[in-house]
């Protein structure tokens, strides 16, 4: 093993790098968790909905759960062709909701992925900018015609 026979002094540079990485990730989580503004519903349960970096979705969701009196956190990451959603809860069984979208998981920790179709793309663009009247009107007509 890499650690076998090494002295604490020999391991200190690697430990220092590890502490730096963990500290950096913690600062990202602290910064991102301040920014949640949207609330959502997962089934009949109120939820915090937040966009977080993919490698920190779990940590972000766990911290938000521990600091808020809300039963579910839905942490999502937008990728090129899909959005990944991680669901977390303390006591609420949420794996069923992930399964509805083709995902899976445990009772209190589950995830799913949604491919980006026109409706999802429209929704995601509205998170970053307000859609124009023409864009909203076109989507409404397309939905009424059953296009999606």
XYZ file of C-alpha atoms in Angstrom, residues 1-139:
139
model
C 0.000 0.000 0.000
C 1.079 3.586 -0.611
C 0.809 4.436 3.094
C 2.723 1.422 4.397
C 5.980 2.342 6.062
C 5.570 6.100 5.524
C 6.204 8.552 8.316
C 3.762 11.356 9.156
C 6.312 13.830 7.792
C 6.363 12.017 4.436
C 2.561 12.020 4.257
C 2.092 15.672 5.223
C 2.361 17.113 1.657
C -0.396 14.774 0.422
C -2.555 15.539 3.471
C -2.064 19.283 2.925
C -3.256 18.952 -0.680
C -6.280 16.941 0.484
C -7.192 19.555 3.105
C -6.903 22.282 0.457
C -9.230 20.422 -1.932
C -11.785 19.770 0.815
C -11.620 23.406 1.923
C -12.144 24.596 -1.636
C -15.131 22.273 -2.150
C -16.620 23.420 1.170
C -16.320 27.059 0.093
C -18.151 26.261 -3.162
C -20.948 24.504 -1.255
C -21.272 27.446 1.187
C -21.462 29.896 -1.707
C -23.910 27.899 -3.851
C -26.293 27.027 -1.026
C -26.839 30.740 -0.343
C -28.217 31.153 -3.842
C -31.262 28.899 -3.782
C -34.318 30.929 -4.642
C -36.750 28.483 -6.126
C -38.991 26.235 -4.175
C -40.588 23.248 -5.799
C -42.761 20.279 -4.998
C -41.650 16.680 -5.162
C -44.954 14.871 -5.147
C -46.858 16.388 -2.243
C -43.720 17.524 -0.423
C -42.245 21.031 -0.533
C -38.648 21.009 -1.720
C -35.655 23.231 -2.147
C -34.583 23.285 -5.792
C -31.007 24.333 -6.475
C -28.524 24.165 -9.337
C -25.233 22.748 -8.088
C -21.930 21.463 -9.451
C -22.069 17.779 -10.353
C -19.294 16.640 -8.029
C -20.887 18.404 -5.045
C -24.613 17.689 -5.556
C -24.764 15.232 -2.666
C -22.871 17.429 -0.200
C -24.934 20.466 -1.167
C -28.233 18.628 -0.766
C -27.179 17.093 2.565
C -26.172 20.472 4.013
C -29.391 22.149 2.854
C -31.416 19.344 4.449
C -29.598 19.672 7.744
C -30.003 23.475 7.853
C -33.638 23.846 6.721
C -37.004 22.628 7.923
C -38.011 21.277 4.534
C -38.475 17.572 3.777
C -36.836 17.317 0.327
C -33.946 18.864 -1.582
C -33.715 18.512 -5.366
C -30.234 19.445 -6.540
C -29.764 19.540 -10.301
C -26.852 19.910 -12.700
C -27.390 21.035 -16.265
C -25.292 19.209 -18.847
C -25.154 19.598 -22.627
C -27.888 17.092 -23.511
C -29.533 16.380 -20.161
C -30.118 17.550 -16.621
C -29.276 15.283 -13.682
C -31.456 15.643 -10.585
C -30.474 14.285 -7.175
C -33.217 14.001 -4.587
C -32.444 13.887 -0.863
C -34.685 13.682 2.193
C -34.436 13.020 5.902
C -37.601 11.025 6.493
C -39.590 11.179 3.256
C -39.407 8.250 0.845
C -38.449 9.842 -2.487
C -37.063 7.003 -4.626
C -40.525 6.533 -6.196
C -40.330 10.041 -7.699
C -36.949 9.311 -9.300
C -38.334 6.051 -10.698
C -41.143 8.010 -12.415
C -38.424 9.615 -14.571
C -36.441 6.415 -15.164
C -34.072 6.908 -12.247
C -33.459 4.907 -9.123
C -31.969 5.069 -5.674
C -32.569 4.476 -2.010
C -35.586 5.555 0.031
C -34.007 8.885 1.041
C -31.464 9.360 -1.744
C -32.289 8.934 -5.421
C -31.502 10.462 -8.814
C -32.696 10.661 -12.386
C -31.726 12.288 -15.663
C -33.918 14.220 -18.103
C -32.940 14.586 -21.757
C -33.248 18.115 -23.081
C -36.235 18.423 -25.364
C -37.777 21.740 -26.412
C -39.822 22.176 -23.215
C -36.850 21.488 -20.925
C -34.624 23.776 -22.994
C -37.235 26.527 -22.716
C -37.490 26.038 -18.946
C -33.706 26.046 -18.508
C -33.311 29.192 -20.586
C -35.960 30.890 -18.437
C -33.812 30.215 -15.359
C -31.017 32.305 -16.817
C -33.033 34.929 -18.710
C -36.638 35.921 -19.048
C -38.145 34.362 -22.195
C -39.526 36.798 -24.722
C -43.260 37.128 -25.251
C -42.879 35.471 -28.659
C -41.013 32.494 -27.166
C -43.674 32.013 -24.465
C -46.476 32.320 -27.012
C -44.845 29.808 -29.393
C -44.366 27.285 -26.581
